[in-house]
PDB file of C-alpha atoms in Angstrom:
ATOM      1  CA  GLU A  12     -16.053-244.042 -83.516  1.00 81.00           C
ATOM      2  CA  ASP A  13     -16.880-244.133 -79.804  1.00 85.00           C
ATOM      3  CA  GLN A  14     -13.765-244.759 -77.773  1.00 90.00           C
ATOM      4  CA  VAL A  15     -12.540-244.868 -74.164  1.00 95.00           C
ATOM      5  CA  THR A  16      -8.812-244.638 -73.421  1.00 96.00           C
ATOM      6  CA  GLN A  17      -7.250-245.022 -69.995  1.00 97.00           C
ATOM      7  CA  SER A  18      -3.770-243.911 -69.032  1.00 97.00           C
ATOM      8  CA  PRO A  19      -1.334-244.874 -67.826  1.00 97.00           C
ATOM      9  CA  GLU A  20      -1.632-248.623 -68.455  1.00 96.00           C
ATOM     10  CA  ALA A  21       0.231-249.320 -65.229  1.00 97.00           C
ATOM     11  CA  LEU A  22       1.350-247.196 -62.295  1.00 98.00           C
ATOM     12  CA  ARG A  23       3.570-247.991 -59.344  1.00 98.00           C
ATOM     13  CA  LEU A  24       3.446-245.640 -56.358  1.00 97.00           C
ATOM     14  CA  GLN A  25       4.931-245.595 -52.908  1.00 97.00           C
ATOM     15  CA  GLU A  26       2.479-245.747 -50.023  1.00 97.00           C
ATOM     16  CA  GLY A  27       1.282-242.192 -49.360  1.00 97.00           C
ATOM     17  CA  GLU A  28       2.259-240.915 -52.813  1.00 97.00           C
ATOM     18  CA  SER A  29      -0.842-239.303 -54.342  1.00 98.00           C
ATOM     19  CA  SER A  30      -1.562-239.485 -58.078  1.00 98.00           C
ATOM     20  CA  SER A  31      -4.289-239.438 -60.713  1.00 98.00           C
ATOM     21  CA  LEU A  32      -5.564-241.893 -63.287  1.00 98.00           C
ATOM     22  CA  ASN A  33      -6.989-240.601 -66.551  1.00 98.00           C
ATOM     23  CA  CYS A  34      -9.948-241.741 -68.643  1.00 98.00           C
ATOM     24  CA  SER A  35     -10.482-239.865 -71.904  1.00 97.00           C
ATOM     25  CA  TYR A  36     -13.521-240.542 -74.028  1.00 95.00           C
ATOM     26  CA  THR A  37     -14.879-239.778 -77.464  1.00 93.00           C
ATOM     27  CA  VAL A  38     -18.582-240.553 -77.642  1.00 87.00           C
ATOM     28  CA  SER A  39     -21.505-239.052 -79.469  1.00 82.00           C
ATOM     29  CA  GLY A  40     -23.591-238.499 -76.366  1.00 83.00           C
ATOM     30  CA  LEU A  41     -22.524-239.226 -72.806  1.00 88.00           C
ATOM     31  CA  ARG A  42     -25.231-240.635 -70.580  1.00 89.00           C
ATOM     32  CA  GLY A  43     -22.901-241.509 -67.718  1.00 93.00           C
ATOM     33  CA  LEU A  44     -19.315-242.375 -66.826  1.00 96.00           C
ATOM     34  CA  PHE A  45     -18.490-245.151 -64.376  1.00 96.00           C
ATOM     35  CA  TRP A  46     -15.431-246.094 -62.372  1.00 98.00           C
ATOM     36  CA  TYR A  47     -14.859-249.642 -61.160  1.00 97.00           C
ATOM     37  CA  ARG A  48     -12.122-251.381 -59.233  1.00 98.00           C
ATOM     38  CA  GLN A  49     -11.137-254.942 -60.117  1.00 97.00           C
ATOM     39  CA  ASP A  50      -8.993-257.226 -57.974  1.00 96.00           C
ATOM     40  CA  PRO A  51      -7.272-260.262 -59.530  1.00 92.00           C
ATOM     41  CA  GLY A  52      -9.656-263.158 -60.057  1.00 88.00           C
ATOM     42  CA  LYS A  53     -12.728-261.087 -59.161  1.00 92.00           C
ATOM     43  CA  GLY A  54     -15.414-259.160 -60.941  1.00 95.00           C
ATOM     44  CA  PRO A  55     -15.319-255.347 -61.070  1.00 96.00           C
ATOM     45  CA  GLU A  56     -16.578-253.505 -58.001  1.00 96.00           C
ATOM     46  CA  PHE A  57     -18.579-250.326 -58.522  1.00 95.00           C
ATOM     47  CA  LEU A  58     -17.020-247.073 -57.295  1.00 97.00           C
ATOM     48  CA  PHE A  59     -18.688-244.012 -58.864  1.00 95.00           C
ATOM     49  CA  THR A  60     -21.073-242.748 -61.519  1.00 95.00           C
ATOM     50  CA  LEU A  61     -20.673-239.238 -62.964  1.00 96.00           C
ATOM     51  CA  TYR A  62     -23.171-237.631 -65.297  1.00 94.00           C
ATOM     52  CA  SER A  63     -22.138-234.100 -66.206  1.00 93.00           C
ATOM     53  CA  ALA A  64     -19.029-231.944 -66.565  1.00 94.00           C
ATOM     54  CA  GLY A  65     -17.967-230.426 -63.292  1.00 96.00           C
ATOM     55  CA  GLU A  66     -19.372-233.232 -61.184  1.00 96.00           C
ATOM     56  CA  GLU A  67     -17.185-234.731 -58.450  1.00 97.00           C
ATOM     57  CA  LYS A  68     -17.627-237.716 -56.145  1.00 97.00           C
ATOM     58  CA  GLU A  69     -15.525-238.948 -53.242  1.00 97.00           C
ATOM     59  CA  LYS A  70     -15.108-242.164 -51.344  1.00 95.00           C
ATOM     60  CA  GLU A  71     -12.382-242.577 -48.736  1.00 95.00           C
ATOM     61  CA  ARG A  72      -9.066-241.907 -50.532  1.00 97.00           C
ATOM     62  CA  LEU A  73     -10.656-241.747 -53.995  1.00 98.00           C
ATOM     63  CA  LYS A  74     -12.129-238.761 -55.792  1.00 98.00           C
ATOM     64  CA  ALA A  75     -13.548-238.851 -59.313  1.00 98.00           C
ATOM     65  CA  THR A  76     -14.003-235.780 -61.494  1.00 98.00           C
ATOM     66  CA  LEU A  77     -15.513-235.268 -64.938  1.00 97.00           C
ATOM     67  CA  THR A  78     -14.974-232.802 -67.788  1.00 95.00           C
ATOM     68  CA  LYS A  79     -16.454-232.816 -71.279  1.00 92.00           C
ATOM     69  CA  LYS A  80     -13.617-234.974 -72.620  1.00 94.00           C
ATOM     70  CA  GLU A  81     -12.137-236.874 -69.698  1.00 97.00           C
ATOM     71  CA  SER A  82     -12.436-238.096 -66.162  1.00 98.00           C
ATOM     72  CA  PHE A  83      -9.806-238.333 -63.465  1.00 98.00           C
ATOM     73  CA  LEU A  84      -9.622-240.689 -60.530  1.00 98.00           C
ATOM     74  CA  HIS A  85      -7.499-239.009 -57.877  1.00 98.00           C
ATOM     75  CA  ILE A  86      -5.955-241.221 -55.216  1.00 98.00           C
ATOM     76  CA  THR A  87      -4.806-239.412 -52.088  1.00 98.00           C
ATOM     77  CA  ALA A  88      -2.215-240.984 -49.777  1.00 97.00           C
ATOM     78  CA  PRO A  89      -2.808-244.491 -51.145  1.00 97.00           C
ATOM     79  CA  LYS A  90      -2.296-247.655 -49.128  1.00 97.00           C
ATOM     80  CA  PRO A  91      -1.178-251.102 -50.379  1.00 97.00           C
ATOM     81  CA  GLU A  92      -4.798-252.298 -50.250  1.00 97.00           C
ATOM     82  CA  ASP A  93      -5.628-249.774 -52.990  1.00 97.00           C
ATOM     83  CA  SER A  94      -3.611-251.909 -55.414  1.00 98.00           C
ATOM     84  CA  ALA A  95      -5.988-253.097 -58.145  1.00 98.00           C
ATOM     85  CA  THR A  96      -6.975-252.472 -61.743  1.00 97.00           C
ATOM     86  CA  TYR A  97      -9.193-249.413 -62.114  1.00 98.00           C
ATOM     87  CA  LEU A  98     -11.657-249.487 -64.983  1.00 98.00           C
ATOM     88  CA  CYS A  99     -13.519-246.630 -66.573  1.00 97.00           C
ATOM     89  CA  ALA A 100     -16.679-247.127 -68.640  1.00 95.00           C
ATOM     90  CA  VAL A 101     -19.003-244.779 -70.488  1.00 94.00           C
ATOM     91  CA  CYS A 102     -22.643-245.188 -71.337  1.00 90.00           C
ATOM     92  CA  THR A 103     -23.650-243.638 -74.626  1.00 86.00           C
ATOM     93  CA  LEU A 104     -26.817-243.690 -76.671  1.00 76.00           C
ATOM     94  CA  MET A 105     -26.591-245.527 -79.979  1.00 67.00           C
ATOM     95  CA  ASN A 106     -29.578-246.276 -82.214  1.00 66.00           C
ATOM     96  CA  ARG A 107     -31.964-245.559 -79.329  1.00 67.00           C
ATOM     97  CA  ASP A 108     -30.146-248.102 -77.132  1.00 74.00           C
ATOM     98  CA  ASP A 109     -27.594-247.583 -74.399  1.00 78.00           C
ATOM     99  CA  LYS A 110     -24.100-248.794 -75.225  1.00 83.00           C
ATOM    100  CA  ILE A 111     -21.486-249.446 -72.539  1.00 88.00           C
ATOM    101  CA  ILE A 112     -17.828-249.094 -73.531  1.00 91.00           C
ATOM    102  CA  PHE A 113     -15.047-249.992 -71.109  1.00 94.00           C
ATOM    103  CA  GLY A 114     -11.480-248.756 -71.177  1.00 95.00           C
ATOM    104  CA  LYS A 115      -8.699-251.304 -70.805  1.00 95.00           C
ATOM    105  CA  GLY A 116      -7.908-250.189 -67.282  1.00 97.00           C
ATOM    106  CA  THR A 117      -4.994-248.892 -65.251  1.00 97.00           C
ATOM    107  CA  ARG A 118      -3.107-251.429 -63.115  1.00 97.00           C
ATOM    108  CA  LEU A 119      -2.197-249.655 -59.900  1.00 98.00           C
ATOM    109  CA  HIS A 120       0.433-251.070 -57.541  1.00 98.00           C
ATOM    110  CA  ILE A 121       1.077-249.397 -54.193  1.00 97.00           C
ATOM    111  CA  LEU A 122       4.382-250.310 -52.586  1.00 97.00           C
ATOM    112  CA  PRO A 123       4.554-250.401 -48.766  1.00 95.00           C
TER     113      PRO A 123
ATOM    114  CA  LYS B   3     -28.163-259.512 -49.407  1.00 66.00           C
ATOM    115  CA  ALA B   4     -26.547-262.114 -51.660  1.00 79.00           C
ATOM    116  CA  GLY B   5     -24.448-260.827 -54.545  1.00 93.00           C
ATOM    117  CA  VAL B   6     -24.413-261.866 -58.165  1.00 97.00           C
ATOM    118  CA  THR B   7     -23.677-265.578 -58.500  1.00 97.00           C
ATOM    119  CA  GLN B   8     -22.116-267.096 -61.585  1.00 98.00           C
ATOM    120  CA  THR B   9     -21.712-270.812 -62.202  1.00 97.00           C
ATOM    121  CA  PRO B  10     -19.524-272.577 -62.907  1.00 97.00           C
ATOM    122  CA  ARG B  11     -16.419-270.628 -61.867  1.00 96.00           C
ATOM    123  CA  TYR B  12     -14.117-272.547 -64.181  1.00 97.00           C
ATOM    124  CA  LEU B  13     -14.739-274.496 -67.350  1.00 97.00           C
ATOM    125  CA  ILE B  14     -12.577-276.279 -69.897  1.00 98.00           C
ATOM    126  CA  LYS B  15     -14.122-277.114 -73.253  1.00 98.00           C
ATOM    127  CA  THR B  16     -12.892-278.474 -76.557  1.00 98.00           C
ATOM    128  CA  ARG B  17     -13.022-276.489 -79.777  1.00 98.00           C
ATOM    129  CA  GLY B  18     -16.322-277.061 -81.572  1.00 97.00           C
ATOM    130  CA  GLN B  19     -18.303-277.817 -78.419  1.00 98.00           C
ATOM    131  CA  GLN B  20     -20.944-275.560 -76.944  1.00 98.00           C
ATOM    132  CA  VAL B  21     -21.182-274.153 -73.436  1.00 98.00           C
ATOM    133  CA  THR B  22     -23.847-272.647 -71.195  1.00 98.00           C
ATOM    134  CA  LEU B  23     -23.022-270.238 -68.380  1.00 98.00           C
ATOM    135  CA  SER B  24     -25.424-269.230 -65.641  1.00 98.00           C
ATOM    136  CA  CYS B  25     -25.967-266.010 -63.725  1.00 98.00           C
ATOM    137  CA  SER B  26     -28.227-265.378 -60.733  1.00 97.00           C
ATOM    138  CA  PRO B  27     -28.664-261.628 -60.174  1.00 97.00           C
ATOM    139  CA  ILE B  28     -29.165-259.799 -56.908  1.00 96.00           C
ATOM    140  CA  SER B  29     -32.712-260.258 -55.666  1.00 94.00           C
ATOM    141  CA  GLY B  30     -34.970-257.585 -57.137  1.00 92.00           C
ATOM    142  CA  HIS B  31     -32.664-256.705 -60.023  1.00 94.00           C
ATOM    143  CA  ARG B  32     -34.359-257.126 -63.388  1.00 93.00           C
ATOM    144  CA  SER B  33     -31.468-256.188 -65.656  1.00 94.00           C
ATOM    145  CA  VAL B  34     -28.666-258.645 -66.397  1.00 96.00           C
ATOM    146  CA  SER B  35     -25.732-257.852 -68.679  1.00 96.00           C
ATOM    147  CA  TRP B  36     -22.986-260.125 -69.951  1.00 97.00           C
ATOM    148  CA  TYR B  37     -19.390-259.181 -70.741  1.00 97.00           C
ATOM    149  CA  GLN B  38     -16.331-260.911 -72.126  1.00 97.00           C
ATOM    150  CA  GLN B  39     -12.971-259.956 -70.612  1.00 96.00           C
ATOM    151  CA  THR B  40      -9.658-260.799 -72.269  1.00 95.00           C
ATOM    152  CA  PRO B  41      -6.156-259.384 -71.687  1.00 90.00           C
ATOM    153  CA  GLY B  42      -6.012-257.971 -75.221  1.00 88.00           C
ATOM    154  CA  GLN B  43      -9.496-256.493 -75.630  1.00 90.00           C
ATOM    155  CA  GLY B  44     -10.447-255.743 -72.054  1.00 91.00           C
ATOM    156  CA  LEU B  45     -14.128-255.829 -71.069  1.00 94.00           C
ATOM    157  CA  GLN B  46     -16.497-256.044 -74.013  1.00 94.00           C
ATOM    158  CA  PHE B  47     -20.271-255.873 -73.793  1.00 93.00           C
ATOM    159  CA  LEU B  48     -22.127-258.938 -75.084  1.00 95.00           C
ATOM    160  CA  PHE B  49     -25.807-258.284 -74.367  1.00 93.00           C
ATOM    161  CA  GLU B  50     -28.311-257.081 -71.796  1.00 93.00           C
ATOM    162  CA  TYR B  51     -31.593-258.626 -70.749  1.00 95.00           C
ATOM    163  CA  PHE B  52     -34.424-256.894 -68.949  1.00 93.00           C
ATOM    164  CA  SER B  53     -37.629-258.641 -67.926  1.00 92.00           C
ATOM    165  CA  GLU B  54     -36.862-261.618 -70.180  1.00 94.00           C
ATOM    166  CA  THR B  55     -36.245-259.439 -73.263  1.00 94.00           C
ATOM    167  CA  GLN B  56     -32.936-258.656 -74.897  1.00 93.00           C
ATOM    168  CA  ARG B  57     -32.599-254.892 -74.613  1.00 89.00           C
ATOM    169  CA  ASN B  58     -29.103-254.364 -75.999  1.00 86.00           C
ATOM    170  CA  LYS B  59     -26.550-256.294 -77.980  1.00 89.00           C
ATOM    171  CA  GLY B  60     -22.826-255.840 -78.563  1.00 90.00           C
ATOM    172  CA  ASN B  61     -20.794-256.699 -81.641  1.00 90.00           C
ATOM    173  CA  PHE B  62     -20.379-260.421 -81.224  1.00 95.00           C
ATOM    174  CA  PRO B  63     -21.201-263.203 -83.707  1.00 96.00           C
ATOM    175  CA  GLY B  64     -24.465-265.106 -83.542  1.00 96.00           C
ATOM    176  CA  ARG B  65     -22.686-268.015 -81.819  1.00 97.00           C
ATOM    177  CA  PHE B  66     -23.133-266.000 -78.642  1.00 98.00           C
ATOM    178  CA  SER B  67     -26.683-265.993 -77.358  1.00 97.00           C
ATOM    179  CA  GLY B  68     -28.500-265.581 -74.107  1.00 97.00           C
ATOM    180  CA  ARG B  69     -31.805-265.652 -72.388  1.00 97.00           C
ATOM    181  CA  GLN B  70     -33.433-264.547 -69.175  1.00 97.00           C
ATOM    182  CA  PHE B  71     -36.020-266.374 -67.145  1.00 96.00           C
ATOM    183  CA  SER B  72     -39.025-265.024 -65.252  1.00 95.00           C
ATOM    184  CA  ASN B  73     -37.040-265.050 -61.981  1.00 93.00           C
ATOM    185  CA  SER B  74     -34.390-262.817 -63.690  1.00 95.00           C
ATOM    186  CA  ARG B  75     -31.779-265.570 -63.760  1.00 97.00           C
ATOM    187  CA  SER B  76     -29.900-265.531 -67.036  1.00 98.00           C
ATOM    188  CA  GLU B  77     -27.948-267.960 -69.144  1.00 98.00           C
ATOM    189  CA  MET B  78     -25.405-267.334 -71.859  1.00 98.00           C
ATOM    190  CA  ASN B  79     -24.667-269.892 -74.549  1.00 98.00           C
ATOM    191  CA  VAL B  80     -21.713-270.097 -76.897  1.00 98.00           C
ATOM    192  CA  SER B  81     -21.946-272.609 -79.717  1.00 96.00           C
ATOM    193  CA  THR B  82     -19.153-274.022 -81.876  1.00 97.00           C
ATOM    194  CA  LEU B  83     -16.436-272.836 -79.512  1.00 98.00           C
ATOM    195  CA  GLU B  84     -13.240-271.359 -80.916  1.00 97.00           C
ATOM    196  CA  LEU B  85      -9.871-270.968 -79.207  1.00 97.00           C
ATOM    197  CA  GLY B  86     -10.407-267.208 -79.210  1.00 96.00           C
ATOM    198  CA  ASP B  87     -13.481-267.611 -77.010  1.00 97.00           C
ATOM    199  CA  SER B  88     -11.217-268.352 -74.042  1.00 97.00           C
ATOM    200  CA  ALA B  89     -11.927-265.527 -71.613  1.00 97.00           C
ATOM    201  CA  LEU B  90     -13.441-264.469 -68.337  1.00 97.00           C
ATOM    202  CA  TYR B  91     -17.195-264.089 -68.789  1.00 98.00           C
ATOM    203  CA  LEU B  92     -18.765-261.640 -66.393  1.00 98.00           C
ATOM    204  CA  CYS B  93     -22.371-261.059 -65.532  1.00 97.00           C
ATOM    205  CA  ALA B  94     -23.655-257.847 -63.991  1.00 96.00           C
ATOM    206  CA  SER B  95     -27.050-257.099 -62.503  1.00 96.00           C
ATOM    207  CA  SER B  96     -28.662-253.744 -61.816  1.00 92.00           C
ATOM    208  CA  SER B  97     -31.900-252.181 -60.694  1.00 89.00           C
ATOM    209  CA  THR B  98     -31.135-248.743 -62.136  1.00 84.00           C
ATOM    210  CA  ARG B  99     -28.835-247.320 -64.794  1.00 77.00           C
ATOM    211  CA  ASP B 100     -26.702-245.730 -62.044  1.00 81.00           C
ATOM    212  CA  LYS B 101     -24.595-248.755 -61.137  1.00 88.00           C
ATOM    213  CA  ALA B 102     -24.065-252.399 -61.907  1.00 92.00           C
ATOM    214  CA  PHE B 103     -22.934-255.219 -59.632  1.00 95.00           C
ATOM    215  CA  PHE B 104     -20.683-257.850 -61.119  1.00 96.00           C
ATOM    216  CA  GLY B 105     -20.311-261.509 -60.301  1.00 97.00           C
ATOM    217  CA  GLN B 106     -16.975-263.275 -59.876  1.00 96.00           C
ATOM    218  CA  GLY B 107     -17.068-264.482 -63.464  1.00 97.00           C
ATOM    219  CA  THR B 108     -16.688-267.804 -65.244  1.00 97.00           C
ATOM    220  CA  ARG B 109     -13.227-268.563 -66.569  1.00 97.00           C
ATOM    221  CA  LEU B 110     -13.685-270.436 -69.855  1.00 98.00           C
ATOM    222  CA  THR B 111     -10.734-272.170 -71.460  1.00 98.00           C
ATOM    223  CA  VAL B 112     -11.130-273.633 -74.946  1.00 98.00           C
ATOM    224  CA  VAL B 113      -8.552-276.243 -75.939  1.00 97.00           C
TER     225      VAL B 113
END
């Protein structure tokens, strides 16, 4: 069964304390992996798309990497405004149609 | 460029009623997807429309339906509401498979 698991569920860091969020996936055929950020009461905001193992993308303090079984979202020297829920999603092909599966997210809280 | 607009933002309905939610995508985007978000299940894919045709469907009962108009605006309908349908319903529009842009969502409460 296709599955996306994010860990940890929640993470509290001090401002400036770097860390990584994990997204592991089990799918029959990966067509793409997405990272989103979601603030309370808002819709998810697109961050990155990764397509193949070894690919990396960066944006400000965030860097996403991809292997054949998992993706990491590295946060370097985070600030309080980076506090949010980070969602991972995979796109896989099922019965000739694309299927999008989201993980349940990691709630990140950065303490000033 | 205006973002994805969902109306209404909040809705309270009684069990057994039906509800229609609306989504206006970003101008030029022909794909609109709908998701249900709950604390227990997270974000779950409902269906996707492209050029007025349903292209993909998730594992939801037939009470959940949708449609897309020629201007790409989309509506989602839930009939015979159940308490478990209480959720945040999100719409996302896209022009390519690379990224999707979400609206603020409609918070539906079924009492």
